[in-house]
Coordinates of C-alpha atoms and ligand atoms in Angstrom, one line a residue:
X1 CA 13.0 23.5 30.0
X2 CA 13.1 27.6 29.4
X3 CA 10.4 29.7 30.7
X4 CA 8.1 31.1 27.9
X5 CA 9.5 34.8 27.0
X6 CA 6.9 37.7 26.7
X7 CA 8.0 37.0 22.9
X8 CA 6.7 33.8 23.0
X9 CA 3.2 34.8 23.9
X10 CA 2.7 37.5 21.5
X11 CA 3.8 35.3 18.7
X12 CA 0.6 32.5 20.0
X13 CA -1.3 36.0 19.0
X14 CA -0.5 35.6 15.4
X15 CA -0.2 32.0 15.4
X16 CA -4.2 32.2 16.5
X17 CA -3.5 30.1 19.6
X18 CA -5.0 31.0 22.7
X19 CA -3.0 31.8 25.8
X20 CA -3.8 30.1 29.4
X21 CA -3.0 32.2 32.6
X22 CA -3.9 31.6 36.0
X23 CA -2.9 33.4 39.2
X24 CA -0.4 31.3 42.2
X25 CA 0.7 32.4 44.8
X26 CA 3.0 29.7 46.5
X27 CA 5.7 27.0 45.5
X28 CA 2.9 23.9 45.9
X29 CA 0.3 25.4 43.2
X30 CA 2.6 26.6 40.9
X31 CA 4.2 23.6 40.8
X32 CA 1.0 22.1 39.8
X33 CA -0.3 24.8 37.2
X34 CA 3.4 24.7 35.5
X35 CA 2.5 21.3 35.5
X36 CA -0.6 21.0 33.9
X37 CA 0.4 23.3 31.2
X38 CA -0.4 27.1 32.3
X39 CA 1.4 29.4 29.3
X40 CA 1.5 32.0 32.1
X41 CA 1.6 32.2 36.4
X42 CA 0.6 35.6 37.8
X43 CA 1.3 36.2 41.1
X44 CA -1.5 38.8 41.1
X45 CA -1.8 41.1 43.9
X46 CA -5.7 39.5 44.4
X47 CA -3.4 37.6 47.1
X48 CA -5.0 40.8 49.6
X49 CA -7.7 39.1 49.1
X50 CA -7.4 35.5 48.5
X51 CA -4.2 34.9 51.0
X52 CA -4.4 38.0 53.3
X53 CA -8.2 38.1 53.6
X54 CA -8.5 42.0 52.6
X55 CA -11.7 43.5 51.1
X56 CA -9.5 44.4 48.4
X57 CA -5.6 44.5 47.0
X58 CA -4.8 47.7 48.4
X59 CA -2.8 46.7 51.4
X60 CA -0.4 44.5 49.6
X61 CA 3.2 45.9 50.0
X62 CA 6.5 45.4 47.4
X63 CA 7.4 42.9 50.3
X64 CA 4.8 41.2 50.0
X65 CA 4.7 40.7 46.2
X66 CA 8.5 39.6 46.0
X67 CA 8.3 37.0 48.9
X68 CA 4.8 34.6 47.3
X69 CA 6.9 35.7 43.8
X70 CA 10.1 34.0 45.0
X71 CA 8.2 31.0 46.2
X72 CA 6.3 30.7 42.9
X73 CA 9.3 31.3 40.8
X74 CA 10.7 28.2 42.0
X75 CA 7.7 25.8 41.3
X76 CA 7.5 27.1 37.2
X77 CA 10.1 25.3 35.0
X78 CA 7.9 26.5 31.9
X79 CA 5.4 29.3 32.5
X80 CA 6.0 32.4 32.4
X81 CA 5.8 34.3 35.7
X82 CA 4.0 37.7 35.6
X83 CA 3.8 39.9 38.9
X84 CA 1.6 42.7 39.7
X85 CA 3.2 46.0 41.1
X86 CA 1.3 46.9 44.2
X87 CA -0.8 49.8 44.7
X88 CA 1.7 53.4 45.4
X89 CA 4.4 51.3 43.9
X90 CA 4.4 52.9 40.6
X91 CA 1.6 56.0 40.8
X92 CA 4.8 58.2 42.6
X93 CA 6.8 58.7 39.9
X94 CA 8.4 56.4 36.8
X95 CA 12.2 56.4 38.7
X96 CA 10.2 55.3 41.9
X97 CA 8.1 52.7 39.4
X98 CA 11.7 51.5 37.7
X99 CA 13.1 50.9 41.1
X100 CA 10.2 48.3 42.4
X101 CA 10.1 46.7 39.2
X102 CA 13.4 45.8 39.2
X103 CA 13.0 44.3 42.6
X104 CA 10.5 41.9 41.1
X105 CA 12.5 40.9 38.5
X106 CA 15.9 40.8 40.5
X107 CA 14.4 39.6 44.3
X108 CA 11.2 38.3 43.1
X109 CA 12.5 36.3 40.1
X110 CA 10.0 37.6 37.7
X111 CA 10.4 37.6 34.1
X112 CA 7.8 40.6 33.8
X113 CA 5.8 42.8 36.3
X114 CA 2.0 44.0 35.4
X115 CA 0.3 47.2 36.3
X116 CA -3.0 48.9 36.4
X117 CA -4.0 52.2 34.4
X118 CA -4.1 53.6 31.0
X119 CA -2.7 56.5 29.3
X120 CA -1.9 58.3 32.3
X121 CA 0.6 55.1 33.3
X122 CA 2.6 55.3 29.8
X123 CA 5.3 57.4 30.7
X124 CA 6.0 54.6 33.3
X125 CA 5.7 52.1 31.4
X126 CA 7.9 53.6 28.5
X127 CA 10.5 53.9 31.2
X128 CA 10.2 50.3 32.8
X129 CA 10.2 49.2 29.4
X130 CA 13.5 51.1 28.4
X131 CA 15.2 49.3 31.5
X132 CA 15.0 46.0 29.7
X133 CA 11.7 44.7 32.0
X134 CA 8.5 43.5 29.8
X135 CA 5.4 44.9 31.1
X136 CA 2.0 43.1 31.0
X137 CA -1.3 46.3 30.9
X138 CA -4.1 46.3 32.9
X139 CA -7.2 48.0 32.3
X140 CA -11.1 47.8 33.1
X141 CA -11.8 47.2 36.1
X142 CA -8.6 48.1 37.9
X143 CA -9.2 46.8 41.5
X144 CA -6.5 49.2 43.0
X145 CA -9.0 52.2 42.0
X146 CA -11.9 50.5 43.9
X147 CA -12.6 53.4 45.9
X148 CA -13.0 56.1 42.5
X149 CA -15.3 53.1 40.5
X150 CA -16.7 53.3 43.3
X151 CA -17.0 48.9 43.8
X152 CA -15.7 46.1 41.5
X153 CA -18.2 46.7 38.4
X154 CA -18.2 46.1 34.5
X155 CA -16.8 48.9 33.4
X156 CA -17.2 50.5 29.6
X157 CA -20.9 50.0 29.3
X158 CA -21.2 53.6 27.9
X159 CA -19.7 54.3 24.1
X160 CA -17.5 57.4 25.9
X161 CA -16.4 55.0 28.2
X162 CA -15.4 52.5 25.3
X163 CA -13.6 54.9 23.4
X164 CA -11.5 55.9 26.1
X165 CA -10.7 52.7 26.9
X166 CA -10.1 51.8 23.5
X167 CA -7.3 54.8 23.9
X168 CA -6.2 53.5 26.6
X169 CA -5.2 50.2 25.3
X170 CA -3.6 52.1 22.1
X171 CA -1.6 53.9 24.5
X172 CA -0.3 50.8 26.2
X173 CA 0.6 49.0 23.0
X174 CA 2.6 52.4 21.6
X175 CA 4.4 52.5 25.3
X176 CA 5.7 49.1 24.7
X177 CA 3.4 47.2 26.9
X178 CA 3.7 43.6 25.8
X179 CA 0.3 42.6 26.5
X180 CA -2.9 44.2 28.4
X181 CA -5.2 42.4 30.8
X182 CA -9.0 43.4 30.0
X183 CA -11.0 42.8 33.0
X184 CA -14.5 43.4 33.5
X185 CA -15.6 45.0 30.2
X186 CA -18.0 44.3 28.0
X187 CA -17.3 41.6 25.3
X188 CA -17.8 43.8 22.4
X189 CA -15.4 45.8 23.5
X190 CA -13.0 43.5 24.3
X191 CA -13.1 42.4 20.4
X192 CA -12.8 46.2 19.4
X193 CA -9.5 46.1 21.3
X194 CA -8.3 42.4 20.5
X195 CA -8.8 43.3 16.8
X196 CA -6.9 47.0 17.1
X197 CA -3.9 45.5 19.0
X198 CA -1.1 43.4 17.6
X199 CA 0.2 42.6 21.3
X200 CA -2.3 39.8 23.3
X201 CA -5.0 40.7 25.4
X202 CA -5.8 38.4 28.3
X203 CA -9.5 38.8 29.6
X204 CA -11.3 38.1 33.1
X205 CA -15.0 38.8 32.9
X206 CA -14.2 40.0 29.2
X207 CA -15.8 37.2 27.1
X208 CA -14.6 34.9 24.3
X209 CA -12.4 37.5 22.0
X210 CA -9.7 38.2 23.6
X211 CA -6.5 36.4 23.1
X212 CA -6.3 34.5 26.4
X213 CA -8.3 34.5 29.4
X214 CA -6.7 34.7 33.0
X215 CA -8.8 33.1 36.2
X216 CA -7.8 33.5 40.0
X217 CA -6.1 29.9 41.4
X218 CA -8.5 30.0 44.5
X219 CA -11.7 30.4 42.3
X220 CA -11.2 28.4 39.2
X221 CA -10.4 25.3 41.9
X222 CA -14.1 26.8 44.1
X223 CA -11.5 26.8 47.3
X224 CA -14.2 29.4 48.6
X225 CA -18.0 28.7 47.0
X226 CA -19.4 32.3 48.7
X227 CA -17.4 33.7 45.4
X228 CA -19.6 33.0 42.5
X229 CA -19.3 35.9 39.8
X230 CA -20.9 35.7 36.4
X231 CA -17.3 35.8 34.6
X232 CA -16.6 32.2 36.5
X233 CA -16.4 28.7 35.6
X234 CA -15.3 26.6 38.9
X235 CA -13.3 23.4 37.3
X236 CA -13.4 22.0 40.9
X237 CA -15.3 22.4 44.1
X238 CA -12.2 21.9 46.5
X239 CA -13.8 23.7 49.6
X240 CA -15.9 20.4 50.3
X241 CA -12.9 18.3 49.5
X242 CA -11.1 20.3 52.1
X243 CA -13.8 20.2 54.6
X244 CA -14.8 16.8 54.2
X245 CA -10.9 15.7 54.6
X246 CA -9.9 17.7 57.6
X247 CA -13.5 16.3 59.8
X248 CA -12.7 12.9 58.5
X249 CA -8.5 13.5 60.2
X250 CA -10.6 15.4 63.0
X251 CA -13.0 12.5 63.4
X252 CA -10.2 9.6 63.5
X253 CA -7.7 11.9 66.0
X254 CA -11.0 12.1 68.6
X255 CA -12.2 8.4 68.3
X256 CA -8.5 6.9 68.0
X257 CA -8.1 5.7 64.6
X258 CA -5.8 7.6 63.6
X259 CA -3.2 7.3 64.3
X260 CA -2.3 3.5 63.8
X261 CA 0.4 1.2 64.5
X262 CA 1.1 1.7 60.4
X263 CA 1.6 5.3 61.3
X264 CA 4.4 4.5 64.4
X265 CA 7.6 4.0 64.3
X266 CA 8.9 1.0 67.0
X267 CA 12.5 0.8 68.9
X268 CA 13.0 -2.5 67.3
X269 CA 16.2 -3.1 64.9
X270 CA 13.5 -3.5 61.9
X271 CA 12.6 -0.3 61.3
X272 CA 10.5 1.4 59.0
X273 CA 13.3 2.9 57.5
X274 CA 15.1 0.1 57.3
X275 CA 12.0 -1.9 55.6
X276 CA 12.0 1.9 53.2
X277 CA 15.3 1.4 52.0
X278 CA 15.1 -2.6 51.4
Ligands
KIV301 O1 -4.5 40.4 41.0 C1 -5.0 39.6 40.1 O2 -5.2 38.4 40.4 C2 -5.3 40.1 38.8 C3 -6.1 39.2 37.9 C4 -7.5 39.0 38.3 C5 -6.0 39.7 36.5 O3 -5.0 41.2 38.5

């Protein structure tokens, strides 16, 4: 089976169909998303974060990004596998930008790379663009600016703040983005900008308009329950699962059950890979 094309997604935009992303960061879990149906992977540089244990994404290297993308890539038989350009990879200059996104694409095995910024990131766009490499927006709350917004807030409360942003989409869709992550803005907003592009919008934290929503791996499973944002609906609550299975191994290796003569392997001619194989 092909891996849905950028292409592919816009045309679920006029076909009214919604469009499922979700962030992985490893061969296992993509594996598993691809499996259950994901339209999109993004290895999303929230791996800082949720892998690295930063405060934020801004310590994530290219490295970094093309090694979990290369171990993702090979889990996805369907999905289509967006990866974020780290922070300084693509402020520098466009040539600078071109040159890391093609390592994604080429290294990392990514069929498109995403970056933060509006209007002022065009240009590079445009040129990442030019060199045959789709490009996925992202604006709102863009966490590699944490320091100038000053935290991770909802962003575009204020009509001067919606209007630019509003531009700023505009300005993504006429550089030939192919589709723009909204994250943290207000939902009227978001369905000003749904309506105004053609290409999708996927939201976080953006409400129910746009044209697909995107959730972090980690938080949509609850792998860590201190993280419990407004914009979040938890389908699982795996940090007890985890802890409860790892004291129950813990628990048998201390008392001796575990493990058993079921677990051992014995000298004898009747192995258990013989008894495996018959
Ligand atoms: O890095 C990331 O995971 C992201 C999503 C939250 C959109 O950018």
């Amino acid at each position: 089976m092909a891996q849905i094309t950028v292409l592919e997604l816009q045309k679920k935009k006029t076909g009214n169909q919604k469009i499922s992303m979700v962030t992985a960061y490893d061969y296992t879990m993509a594996r598993l998303v691809d499996q259950a149906g994901v339209d999109m992977v993004l290895v999303g540089d929230s791996l800082g974060m949720v892998i690295q244990g930063d405060d934020n994404t801004l310590s994530v290297t290219i490295e970094d990004m093309v090694y979990h993308s290369r171990c993702v890539a090979k889990g996805l038989s369907n999905a289509h596998l967006t990866v974020d350009m780290p922070f300084m990879t693509y402020q520098v200059s466009p040539e600078i930008a071109l040159q890391n996104a093609g390592r994604l694409i080429q290294e990392g095995k990514a069929q498109s790379v995403k970056l933060e910024g509006g209007e002022q990131v065009a240009p590079t766009i445009k040129k990442i663009v030019q060199a045959g490499i789709p490009v996925v927006g992202h604006i709102g709350l863009t966490p590699q600016s944490v320091h100038v917004l000053g935290g991770f807030k909802v962003q575009g409360k204020a009509q001067e703040a919606q209007e630019k942003l509003l531009l700023d989409a505009l300005a993504l869709e006429d550089a030939g983005a192919s589709l723009v992550v909204l994250e943290l803005v207000p939902k009227e907003l978001a369905k000003r900008i749904s309506e105004r592009l053609h290409i999708p919008t996927i939201g976080i934290g953006a409400g129910v308009h746009c044209d697909g929503q995107v959730l972090v791996c980690n938080d949509l499973l609850g792998l860590d329950l201190r993280f419990k944002p407004r914009f979040l609906k938890r389908y699982a609550t795996l940090e007890e699962n985890v802890l409860e299975s790892v004291r129950s191994y813990v628990r048998d290796v201390q008392d001796g059950s575990f493990p058993t003569d079921k677990h051992s392997f014995t000298s004898e001619r009747k192995s258990s890979k013989l008894r495996r194989l018959y």
